[in-house]
Tab-separated table of C-alpha atoms in Angstrom:
chain	number	residue	atom	x	y	z
A	1	MET	CA	34.509	-9.976	-62.227
A	2	ARG	CA	34.504	-8.419	-58.692
A	3	LEU	CA	36.339	-11.352	-57.216
A	4	ALA	CA	39.074	-11.069	-59.897
A	5	LEU	CA	39.490	-7.324	-59.336
A	6	GLY	CA	39.597	-7.809	-55.551
A	7	ALA	CA	42.295	-10.527	-55.763
A	8	GLY	CA	44.261	-8.307	-58.118
A	9	GLY	CA	44.104	-5.425	-55.654
A	10	LEU	CA	45.129	-7.611	-52.872
A	11	ALA	CA	48.034	-8.744	-54.875
A	12	VAL	CA	49.199	-5.191	-55.621
A	13	LEU	CA	48.728	-4.041	-52.174
A	14	SER	CA	50.807	-6.973	-50.833
A	15	ALA	CA	53.568	-6.421	-53.296
A	16	LEU	CA	53.619	-2.720	-52.384
A	17	THR	CA	53.798	-3.389	-48.734
A	18	ALA	CA	56.619	-5.973	-49.070
A	19	THR	CA	58.576	-3.454	-51.043
A	20	ILE	CA	58.221	-0.721	-48.682
A	21	VAL	CA	58.899	-2.974	-45.667
A	22	ALA	CA	61.638	-5.113	-46.960
A	23	PRO	CA	65.264	-3.912	-46.445
A	24	PRO	CA	67.251	-3.109	-49.523
A	25	GLN	CA	68.944	-5.880	-51.225
A	26	THR	CA	72.554	-5.152	-51.897
A	27	SER	CA	75.239	-7.564	-53.294
A	28	VAL	CA	78.676	-7.357	-51.738
A	29	PRO	CA	81.683	-9.320	-53.613
A	30	VAL	CA	83.478	-11.788	-51.421
A	31	THR	CA	86.922	-11.007	-50.627
A	32	ALA	CA	89.639	-12.602	-48.684
A	33	ASP	CA	90.098	-9.925	-46.058
A	34	VAL	CA	87.984	-6.966	-45.420
A	35	THR	CA	88.454	-4.571	-42.412
A	36	GLN	CA	86.620	-1.305	-41.844
A	37	GLN	CA	87.362	1.734	-39.710
A	38	THR	CA	84.836	2.425	-36.998
A	39	THR	CA	83.445	5.915	-36.661
A	40	ASP	CA	83.189	7.840	-33.333
A	41	PRO	CA	79.658	7.704	-32.118
A	42	GLN	CA	80.139	11.214	-30.498
A	43	ALA	CA	81.235	12.822	-33.678
A	44	THR	CA	79.279	15.716	-35.081
A	45	PRO	CA	77.771	15.291	-38.468
A	46	ALA	CA	80.101	17.621	-40.091
A	47	SER	CA	83.084	15.569	-39.162
A	48	VAL	CA	81.711	12.113	-40.017
A	49	GLN	CA	83.535	10.581	-42.935
A	50	GLN	CA	82.741	7.591	-45.157
A	51	PRO	CA	84.635	4.461	-43.761
A	52	ILE	CA	87.491	3.343	-45.802
A	53	GLN	CA	87.339	-0.250	-46.997
A	54	TYR	CA	90.667	-2.111	-47.380
A	55	VAL	CA	90.854	-5.248	-49.393
A	56	GLN	CA	93.794	-7.466	-49.471
A	57	LEU	CA	94.388	-9.073	-52.828
A	58	LEU	CA	94.810	-12.624	-53.453
A	59	PRO	CA	98.049	-13.968	-55.414
A	60	GLY	CA	97.126	-13.167	-59.059
A	61	GLN	CA	94.395	-10.562	-58.563
A	62	THR	CA	94.848	-6.982	-59.766
A	63	PRO	CA	93.248	-3.958	-58.352
A	64	PRO	CA	90.346	-2.271	-60.184
A	65	PRO	CA	91.203	0.860	-62.321
A	66	GLY	CA	91.565	4.075	-60.155
A	67	ALA	CA	92.113	2.308	-56.870
A	68	THR	CA	94.758	3.333	-54.614
A	69	VAL	CA	97.272	0.645	-53.855
A	70	ILE	CA	99.001	0.602	-50.323
A	71	ASP	CA	102.000	-1.434	-49.631
A	72	ALA	CA	101.254	-4.178	-47.015
A	73	ALA	CA	104.505	-3.053	-45.227
A	74	ALA	CA	103.455	0.632	-45.103
A	75	PRO	CA	102.196	1.864	-41.594
A	76	THR	CA	98.407	2.473	-41.236
A	77	PRO	CA	97.298	6.053	-41.764
A	78	GLN	CA	96.255	8.164	-38.748
A	79	THR	CA	93.406	10.725	-38.689
A	80	VAL	CA	93.777	13.508	-36.145
A	81	VAL	CA	90.658	15.401	-35.344
A	82	VAL	CA	90.944	18.816	-33.629
A	83	THR	CA	87.762	20.474	-32.338
A	84	ILE	CA	87.800	24.129	-31.705
A	85	THR	CA	84.985	25.788	-29.768
A	86	ALA	CA	83.463	28.885	-30.978
A	87	PRO	CA	83.274	31.783	-28.485
A	88	PRO	CA	79.991	32.159	-26.821
A	89	ALA	CA	77.508	34.498	-28.924
A	90	LYS	CA	76.323	37.659	-27.353
A	91	LYS	CA	72.478	37.605	-26.596
A	92	ALA	CA	70.603	40.478	-28.277
A	93	ALA	CA	68.304	42.469	-25.939
A	94	PRO	CA	64.825	41.630	-26.903
A	95	VAL	CA	62.873	44.394	-28.969
A	96	ILE	CA	59.554	45.169	-27.269
A	97	ILE	CA	57.100	46.775	-29.623
A	98	ARG	CA	54.056	48.457	-27.684
A	99	THR	CA	50.831	48.993	-29.649
A	100	THR	CA	47.368	49.955	-28.855
A	101	GLN	CA	44.402	47.812	-29.470
A	102	SER	CA	43.829	49.134	-32.965
A	103	GLY	CA	47.481	48.357	-33.836
A	104	LYS	CA	48.996	51.831	-33.610
A	105	LYS	CA	52.482	51.865	-32.517
A	106	LEU	CA	53.246	53.637	-29.315
A	107	PRO	CA	56.621	55.445	-28.631
């Protein structure tokens, strides 16, 4: 009984370890031509956007409902990022509180 319980425990431990360590499995549909925009590595987290995925449909295919259709002859969209720096903040003078050993505040 101890051997069966030990073997079951090892099997559970192995399954948990494999689940935690293994990368997530994702399925991506195969398309004819997929291009993605690259993000700026020096961009701040507030300005990072999700990459746009462009898919070229094969003859006879229709876009999914709600998809934006862009004409192939149309120019590619351009994104302009303007960074405005904030004025330097004024540093507040430190507040010094003087007390006695008993904790009474001094003027």
